[in-house]
Amino acid sequence: MRSPASPDLIGRGGELRALVEAMTRPPAVVLVEGEAGIGKTRLVRTALARLTPGERRVLLGGCHRIREPFPYGPVFEALRDLAGGLPPAGELNPVIGALRDYLPELPLPPAPPPLGDSRAERHRVFRAVRALLAAAGPAVLVVEDLHWADDGTRDLLHFLIGQPPEELTLVVTYRRDGHGQAALPLGHAYRRPAGADSVVIALAPLDVSGVRGMAAALLGRPDPPEMFVTSLRERTAGIPFVIEEVLRSLPATDGPGPEGPDALDHVGVPLLLREATADQLSGLSEAAVRTVRAAAVFGVPVGERLVTAVGGDLAGLGEALAAGVLYEDPPGRYGFRHALAQQAVYEAIPGPERRAAHERAMAALRESEPLALVQLAFHARQAGMREAWLRYGTAAAGHAEKLGDTPVAVELIEDMLADQDLPPRDRGPLVLTLSRLATTGLSHQRVVRLLRRLLGDDLLEPDVRGEARLNLGLLLCNQANDSAAGRPEIATAVDELRDRPMLAARACAALAMPWWGPDPLSAHREWIDRAEELVTAADDPALAAAVLVNRVSFEMAVGSPRAFDLVAGLPVTDRNPSVRREVARAYANLADAAATLGHLEWAERFAREGLRLAAAANAPVSAYQLDATELRRDWLNGRWEGLRERARALAELVPETPLSAADIWLVVGMLALARGEWEEAARHLRATGLEEPDGHFLPVMFTAAGGMIELCLARGLTQEAVSQSARAVTRLRHKGVWVWGAALVPAAVAALVRAGSAQEAAALVAEFAGGVEGRDAPAARAGLALAEGTVSAAAGRHAAAAELFAGAEESYAALPQPYQAARAQEGRALSLLALGDPAGTALLTGLTGRYDELGAVHDAARCRRTLRDTGVGVAPPRSRGRGGAGALSRRELEVARLVALGKTNREIADVLFLSPRTVETHVATVLRKLGVRSRTEVVSP
């Protein structure tokens, strides 16, 4: 057997230069991707070796396939290397004290007091890690095998990538071969960080030239035969690790070399590495082989005690390390250089010997503290010990759930349910655990597929099937934002739960929520009444609370005058954790409904209480729903500064909660509309469910429909605006909850008036007035006044229109909704201008500044155009920056932003109400001031 030295990096010159440059020019983020064995680790280690010694700290962490639920573990593993290299604790940022329990070996500041909010605690840990890295000075943080990372590690790295410390280069490696979550290695869509270099290095298999170079280096021959190289490329697919292992397994010869035409046939099937691994092991002593096999049984790097307990010994471990079969990484733990090598060794172990080894592994692990429950479950399964597997697997899933690592819990339960021989008595509880886990966590996509398959299992008892189906329906409605699929599941569950009236009441209460589906309000009211009848004799406090929560949510959602009185009856102080989760859900619903109705101050109060309850009850779905509702409140309140960036950041944090995403995309879409970004506005407004409304959250969808109508009108697409209006108003009319039309109806009325259908517009206004009569919905009342003003103006009753617009403005200002108040004031100004009243000019002049302050570029430009049309000179918008010879004016900033979006001069002219020639002049000025030659070089300010 040959033992050639590892070659220098072959065929990766460009990638190596890019990586070294990023490491020496922080801040930088480098993603190294590629399939197993492609050379990610070797590339990173080679680049690290090129760094000037002592110039920067190197922090190494790695993720493992079998992992215990310890969020952020790979990052903390790397941070431990900072020992001895930090300033005194007194000079460190106090927030770093939040890491004392994670990094006891480092001299850190005192731990800060608890915040009492799990999400706030997590954010503080993230800030502390960033502050610690900043304090470490120049550093390279490497996290390998991200495809095996826990969700917490992904979120932490995503946080660091968003704003890396000034002297840090972050390097992560991951597979792109369909394993784990490689499709989204960070758990979210990757966005290049602002102010930092960003490099994505995708490693591909070596071509024939690369294989030739690697073979030449490993074999010590400058020009191996072409036929040999071609055969080697075909058999190894150009994967460097496989090439190296195959070449290492070639027999040593005294002749000219082993590269004859049939040389590779002697190593069997290189792609599977079985023969290469067997050849490599054949040169080891029996003790070393036992040690290597013991390490393979564990699947992750482990310490000497575990290796020797399963069958190895220290002498064999030393031999295996010297031969390069096993590696020490991290210090004190021993495993394989690559998962493929571990798999090849493991599969070569005879079945009875494998099972016995797993039993010994279990015995050794049971002596460890704390118990490695996930590993115990793994070994019990491999040993064929079903009862122990179920016991440890269930315990591990519960432990993972407590730590908030829902994906690990789901994976463990899924593995147990995949056992076709699992007895029904064990299957039912696992199915219910899985379904309940999903309704209180954030992971839903995988669970939905699994539950649907399990519900077709004839082995489930009817009551188990009914409860699991109910949870599936709730999951689809509340997290997946797919009530079109969820409501039928819940309706079916009502029948399956006929012998369990308490759960049937929960199902009826879920169907009562009016914001889902096409059913009219009367049908929802029947469901909530039926739920209350069933729960009358309830002996389950949590289910009784669930029905009460839905009654209160129902009344608030429809603007019932008694809703606020019902809120006082919620069991806020109940100590039952399940009841507390239900009350947290109630306050999330109340905050959302109050924002829709226009009770923004109440919405903020409900949100504060809801966040407190969600943190105390470990209810992440409610917490994220409240975060999304806060974005919508800020949009309504006119707090637009940085709002789009916050919305995008939250969208990346909640990929598993499309319901929350509906609020997020509404906000992003409406902001884009006010800025004149038509395509972005349309894309995000559609994402709220406009094209499939029956399966989405209707209050948000109706608001988005109003935005889409306004977008069509702004683009001159009057008939499309009318069509959009007809579809949305028909659905609102059928649902019968007119208070949700606060944004839709005024926009629909404007479309009808623009189309010359003033009579139809007046009829819609009258219908809207009747629909909100007696309802506690200030936003709808303000919208009614706005719509009435539009109808009066269209009929030439400008004095009456001015009064109605003034009333709408006053109502919006009281909510407060400053953008809508400005729109109403614009209507009043136009009516005054129609009456010849000069006060209209003054109002419009002031409005341009109000719109500018909000960031409503398109609206401000529209007012300036109106003033120009009336012969009034108007100053162009001023920049709020400090100025300077090269500074862009606000108008130039607006033009630069639209140029960066790829708009033509004509499109920019339409958005800003300027002539194409004026836009051409502005574009030329922007290019000159930015020092660029082409429009494609302009970056959005």
Coordinates of C-alpha atoms in Angstrom, one line a residue, residues 72-443:
Y72 CA -24.5 27.8 19.0
G73 CA -22.2 24.9 19.9
P74 CA -19.9 25.2 16.9
V75 CA -19.4 28.9 17.3
F76 CA -18.6 28.5 21.1
E77 CA -16.2 25.7 20.2
A78 CA -14.3 28.2 18.1
L79 CA -14.5 31.0 20.6
R80 CA -12.8 28.9 23.3
D81 CA -9.6 29.4 21.3
L82 CA -9.6 33.1 22.5
A83 CA -8.3 32.0 25.9
G84 CA -5.3 34.1 26.7
G85 CA -5.9 36.6 23.9
L86 CA -8.5 38.9 25.3
P87 CA -8.3 42.3 27.1
P88 CA -9.0 42.3 30.8
A89 CA -12.6 41.6 31.7
G90 CA -13.0 45.2 32.9
E91 CA -12.2 46.6 29.5
L92 CA -14.7 44.4 27.7
N93 CA -18.2 45.4 26.6
P94 CA -20.5 44.4 29.6
V95 CA -22.9 42.6 27.3
I96 CA -20.2 40.0 26.7
G97 CA -21.0 38.8 30.3
A98 CA -24.1 37.0 28.7
L99 CA -21.6 34.4 27.5
R100 CA -20.2 33.4 30.9
D101 CA -22.2 30.2 31.1
Y102 CA -21.3 29.2 27.6
L103 CA -17.5 30.0 27.9
P104 CA -16.5 29.5 31.5
E105 CA -12.9 29.2 30.6
L106 CA -12.6 32.8 29.3
P107 CA -12.2 35.8 31.6
L108 CA -15.4 37.6 30.8
P109 CA -17.4 40.4 32.6
P110 CA -20.1 39.5 35.1
A111 CA -23.3 38.0 33.8
P112 CA -26.0 40.6 33.3
P113 CA -29.4 40.0 35.0
P114 CA -32.0 37.9 33.2
L115 CA -34.3 39.7 30.8
G116 CA -37.3 37.4 31.3
D117 CA -37.8 37.2 27.6
S118 CA -36.3 34.2 25.7
R119 CA -36.2 36.1 22.4
A120 CA -34.5 39.1 24.1
E121 CA -32.0 36.8 25.8
R122 CA -31.2 35.2 22.5
H123 CA -30.6 38.5 20.9
R124 CA -28.4 39.6 23.8
V125 CA -26.3 36.4 23.3
F126 CA -25.9 37.3 19.6
R127 CA -24.8 40.8 20.4
A128 CA -22.4 39.4 23.0
V129 CA -20.8 37.1 20.5
R130 CA -20.3 39.9 18.0
A131 CA -18.8 42.1 20.8
L132 CA -16.5 39.4 21.8
L133 CA -15.2 38.9 18.3
A134 CA -14.8 42.6 17.9
A135 CA -12.7 42.7 21.1
A136 CA -10.5 39.8 19.8
G137 CA -9.0 42.1 17.2
P138 CA -8.0 40.7 13.7
A139 CA -9.4 37.2 13.4
V140 CA -10.6 34.6 11.0
L141 CA -13.6 32.6 12.3
V142 CA -14.1 29.3 10.4
V143 CA -17.2 27.1 10.9
E144 CA -17.1 23.9 8.9
D145 CA -19.9 21.6 7.8
L146 CA -22.7 24.1 8.2
H147 CA -25.1 21.6 6.6
W148 CA -25.1 19.7 10.0
A149 CA -25.6 22.9 12.0
D150 CA -28.5 23.5 14.5
D151 CA -30.9 26.2 13.8
G152 CA -29.5 28.4 16.6
T153 CA -26.0 28.3 15.0
R154 CA -27.5 29.2 11.6
D155 CA -29.3 32.2 13.1
L156 CA -26.2 33.4 15.0
L157 CA -24.1 33.2 11.9
H158 CA -26.8 35.0 9.9
F159 CA -26.7 37.7 12.5
L160 CA -22.9 38.0 12.3
I161 CA -23.0 38.1 8.5
G162 CA -25.5 41.0 8.6
Q163 CA -22.9 43.2 10.3
P164 CA -19.6 41.5 10.8
P165 CA -17.0 43.1 13.2
E166 CA -14.6 45.4 11.4
E167 CA -11.6 43.1 11.8
L168 CA -13.3 39.7 11.3
T169 CA -13.4 37.4 8.3
L170 CA -16.1 34.8 8.7
V171 CA -15.6 31.6 6.6
V172 CA -18.3 28.8 6.5
T173 CA -18.2 25.6 4.6
Y174 CA -21.2 23.4 3.7
R175 CA -22.3 20.7 1.3
R176 CA -24.3 21.2 -1.9
D177 CA -25.3 17.6 -2.3
G178 CA -28.9 17.5 -1.1
H179 CA -28.0 16.6 2.6
G180 CA -29.3 18.6 5.5
Q181 CA -30.3 22.1 4.7
A182 CA -27.7 22.8 2.1
A183 CA -30.4 24.5 -0.1
L184 CA -30.4 27.3 2.5
P185 CA -27.1 26.8 4.4
L186 CA -27.9 29.7 6.7
G187 CA -31.5 28.7 7.1
H188 CA -32.5 31.9 5.2
A189 CA -31.8 33.4 1.8
Y190 CA -28.3 34.7 1.8
R191 CA -27.9 38.5 1.3
R192 CA -24.6 40.1 0.8
P193 CA -23.7 42.2 3.9
A194 CA -23.4 45.9 3.4
G195 CA -19.9 47.3 4.0
A196 CA -18.2 44.0 3.9
D197 CA -16.6 41.9 1.2
S198 CA -18.7 38.9 0.2
V199 CA -17.3 35.8 -1.5
V200 CA -19.0 32.6 -2.5
I201 CA -16.6 29.9 -3.6
A202 CA -18.3 27.0 -5.3
L203 CA -15.9 24.0 -5.6
A204 CA -16.6 21.8 -8.6
P205 CA -15.0 18.4 -9.3
L206 CA -11.6 18.5 -10.9
D207 CA -11.4 18.2 -14.7
V208 CA -9.0 15.9 -16.4
S209 CA -6.2 18.5 -16.1
G210 CA -6.8 18.8 -12.4
V211 CA -6.9 15.0 -11.9
R212 CA -3.6 14.7 -13.9
G213 CA -2.0 17.3 -11.6
M214 CA -3.2 15.5 -8.5
A215 CA -2.1 12.1 -9.7
A216 CA 1.3 13.5 -10.6
A217 CA 1.8 15.0 -7.2
L218 CA 0.6 11.9 -5.2
L219 CA 2.4 9.4 -7.3
G220 CA 5.6 11.4 -7.6
R221 CA 5.6 11.2 -11.4
P222 CA 5.5 14.3 -13.6
D223 CA 3.5 12.9 -16.4
P224 CA 1.2 9.9 -15.6
P225 CA -0.2 8.1 -18.7
E226 CA -3.2 9.7 -20.3
M227 CA -5.3 6.5 -20.3
F228 CA -4.7 6.1 -16.6
V229 CA -5.7 9.8 -15.9
T230 CA -8.9 9.4 -18.0
S231 CA -9.8 6.2 -16.2
L232 CA -9.1 7.8 -12.8
R233 CA -11.4 10.8 -13.7
E234 CA -14.2 8.5 -14.8
R235 CA -14.1 6.3 -11.8
T236 CA -13.8 9.0 -9.2
A237 CA -15.9 11.7 -10.8
G238 CA -13.1 14.1 -10.2
I239 CA -13.7 14.3 -6.4
P240 CA -10.3 15.0 -4.8
F241 CA -10.9 13.0 -1.6
V242 CA -11.9 9.9 -3.6
I243 CA -8.9 10.4 -6.0
E244 CA -6.5 10.7 -3.1
E245 CA -7.9 7.6 -1.3
V246 CA -7.8 5.5 -4.5
L247 CA -4.3 6.5 -5.3
R248 CA -3.2 5.9 -1.7
S249 CA -4.6 2.3 -2.0
L250 CA -2.5 1.5 -5.1
P251 CA 0.2 -1.1 -4.4
A252 CA 3.8 0.1 -4.2
T253 CA 6.0 -1.2 -7.0
D254 CA 9.7 -1.3 -7.7
G255 CA 9.1 -0.7 -11.4
P256 CA 8.3 2.4 -13.4
G257 CA 5.0 2.9 -11.6
P258 CA 1.5 1.5 -10.9
E259 CA -0.2 3.5 -13.6
G260 CA -0.8 0.6 -16.0
P261 CA -4.1 0.4 -18.0
D262 CA -5.6 -2.0 -15.4
A263 CA -4.1 -0.5 -12.3
L264 CA -7.4 1.0 -11.1
D265 CA -9.2 -2.3 -11.4
H266 CA -7.3 -3.6 -8.4
V267 CA -9.0 -1.1 -6.1
G268 CA -12.6 -2.2 -6.9
V269 CA -15.2 0.5 -7.2
P270 CA -13.6 3.8 -6.1
L271 CA -16.8 5.7 -5.9
L272 CA -17.9 3.7 -2.9
L273 CA -14.4 3.7 -1.3
R274 CA -15.0 0.2 0.1
E275 CA -11.9 -1.3 -1.5
A276 CA -9.8 1.8 -0.8
T277 CA -10.8 1.7 2.8
A278 CA -10.2 -2.0 3.1
D279 CA -6.7 -1.7 1.6
Q280 CA -6.0 1.1 4.0
L281 CA -7.1 -0.9 7.0
S282 CA -5.2 -4.0 5.9
G283 CA -1.9 -2.4 6.8
L284 CA -3.0 -1.8 10.4
S285 CA -2.6 -4.2 13.3
E286 CA -5.7 -5.9 14.7
A287 CA -5.8 -3.5 17.6
A288 CA -5.7 -0.5 15.3
V289 CA -8.5 -2.0 13.1
R290 CA -10.7 -2.6 16.2
T291 CA -10.0 1.0 17.2
V292 CA -10.9 2.4 13.8
R293 CA -14.1 0.3 13.8
A294 CA -15.0 1.5 17.3
A295 CA -14.6 5.1 16.1
A296 CA -16.8 4.4 13.0
V297 CA -19.6 3.1 15.3
F298 CA -19.9 6.5 17.0
G299 CA -20.2 8.5 13.8
V300 CA -18.9 11.7 15.5
P301 CA -15.5 12.5 17.1
V302 CA -15.4 11.1 20.6
G303 CA -12.8 10.8 23.4
E304 CA -10.5 8.0 24.3
R305 CA -12.8 6.5 27.0
L306 CA -15.6 5.9 24.5
V307 CA -13.3 4.6 21.8
T308 CA -11.7 2.1 24.2
A309 CA -15.0 1.1 25.8
V310 CA -16.4 0.0 22.4
G311 CA -13.4 -2.1 21.4
G312 CA -10.3 0.0 20.8
D313 CA -7.2 0.6 22.8
L314 CA -4.7 3.4 23.2
A315 CA -1.9 1.6 21.2
G316 CA -4.3 1.0 18.3
L317 CA -5.5 4.6 18.5
G318 CA -1.9 5.9 18.2
E319 CA -1.3 3.6 15.2
A320 CA -4.5 4.7 13.5
L321 CA -3.6 8.4 14.0
A322 CA 0.0 7.8 12.7
A323 CA -1.4 6.1 9.6
G324 CA -3.7 9.0 8.9
V325 CA -6.8 6.8 9.2
L326 CA -8.1 8.7 12.2
Y327 CA -7.6 12.3 13.1
E328 CA -7.7 14.4 16.2
D329 CA -10.2 17.2 15.8
P330 CA -11.1 18.9 18.0
P331 CA -8.3 18.2 20.6
G332 CA -9.1 15.1 22.7
R333 CA -11.6 13.7 20.3
Y334 CA -10.9 11.2 17.5
G335 CA -12.7 10.6 14.3
F336 CA -12.4 10.4 10.5
R337 CA -11.1 13.1 8.2
H338 CA -14.3 12.7 6.1
A339 CA -17.7 11.3 6.6
L340 CA -17.2 9.1 3.5
A341 CA -14.3 7.4 5.2
Q342 CA -16.4 6.8 8.4
Q343 CA -19.2 5.3 6.3
A344 CA -16.9 3.0 4.4
V345 CA -15.4 1.6 7.6
Y346 CA -18.8 1.3 9.3
E347 CA -20.4 -0.6 6.4
A348 CA -17.5 -3.1 6.4
I349 CA -18.2 -4.2 9.9
P350 CA -20.2 -7.5 10.1
G351 CA -23.7 -7.1 11.2
P352 CA -23.6 -9.0 14.5
E353 CA -20.3 -7.2 15.5
R354 CA -21.9 -3.8 14.6
R355 CA -24.9 -4.5 16.9
A356 CA -22.7 -5.6 19.7
A357 CA -20.5 -2.5 19.3
H358 CA -23.6 -0.2 19.5
E359 CA -24.7 -2.0 22.7
R360 CA -21.2 -1.3 24.2
A361 CA -21.5 2.3 23.0
M362 CA -24.8 2.7 24.8
A363 CA -23.3 1.3 28.0
A364 CA -20.4 3.7 27.8
L365 CA -22.7 6.7 27.0
R366 CA -25.0 5.9 30.0
E367 CA -22.0 6.7 32.3
S368 CA -21.6 10.2 30.8
E369 CA -23.1 13.3 32.3
P370 CA -25.2 14.8 31.0
L371 CA -26.7 12.0 29.1
A372 CA -26.2 12.3 25.3
L373 CA -29.8 11.3 24.6
V374 CA -29.6 11.7 20.8
Q375 CA -26.6 9.5 20.6
L376 CA -28.2 6.9 23.0
A377 CA -31.3 6.8 20.7
F378 CA -29.1 6.4 17.7
H379 CA -27.1 3.5 19.2
A380 CA -30.2 1.8 20.6
R381 CA -31.8 1.8 17.1
Q382 CA -28.7 0.5 15.4
A383 CA -28.5 -2.3 18.1
G384 CA -32.0 -3.3 17.4
M385 CA -33.2 -2.4 20.9
R386 CA -36.6 -0.9 20.1
E387 CA -37.8 -0.2 23.6
A388 CA -34.6 1.6 24.5
W389 CA -34.7 3.4 21.2
L390 CA -38.2 4.7 21.9
R391 CA -37.4 5.6 25.4
Y392 CA -34.2 7.5 24.6
G393 CA -35.7 9.0 21.4
T394 CA -38.8 10.3 23.2
A395 CA -36.7 11.7 26.0
A396 CA -34.3 13.3 23.5
A397 CA -37.2 14.9 21.6
G398 CA -38.6 16.3 24.8
H399 CA -35.2 17.7 25.8
A400 CA -34.8 19.3 22.3
E401 CA -38.3 20.8 22.6
K402 CA -37.4 22.4 25.9
L403 CA -34.3 23.9 24.4
G404 CA -36.3 25.3 21.4
D405 CA -34.6 23.0 18.9
T406 CA -37.8 21.8 17.2
P407 CA -36.1 20.4 14.1
V408 CA -34.1 17.9 16.2
A409 CA -37.3 16.8 18.0
V410 CA -39.2 16.4 14.8
E411 CA -36.4 14.4 13.2
L412 CA -36.2 12.0 16.2
I413 CA -40.0 11.4 16.2
E414 CA -40.0 11.0 12.4
D415 CA -37.3 8.3 12.6
M416 CA -39.3 6.4 15.2
L417 CA -42.5 6.6 13.3
A418 CA -40.8 5.4 10.1
D419 CA -40.4 1.9 11.8
Q420 CA -43.0 -0.2 10.1
D421 CA -43.0 -2.7 13.0
L422 CA -43.8 0.0 15.6
P423 CA -46.8 -1.2 17.6
P424 CA -49.9 0.9 17.5
R425 CA -49.8 1.5 21.2
D426 CA -46.5 3.3 20.6
R427 CA -47.4 4.9 17.3
G428 CA -50.4 6.9 18.5
P429 CA -48.6 8.8 21.3
L430 CA -45.7 9.7 19.0
V431 CA -48.1 11.0 16.3
L432 CA -49.9 13.2 18.9
T433 CA -46.6 14.4 20.2
L434 CA -45.4 15.3 16.7
S435 CA -48.7 17.2 15.9
R436 CA -48.7 19.0 19.2
L437 CA -45.1 19.9 18.9
A438 CA -45.7 21.5 15.5
T439 CA -48.6 23.7 16.6
T440 CA -46.4 25.4 19.3
G441 CA -43.2 25.6 17.4
L442 CA -42.0 27.2 14.2
S443 CA -41.2 24.2 11.9

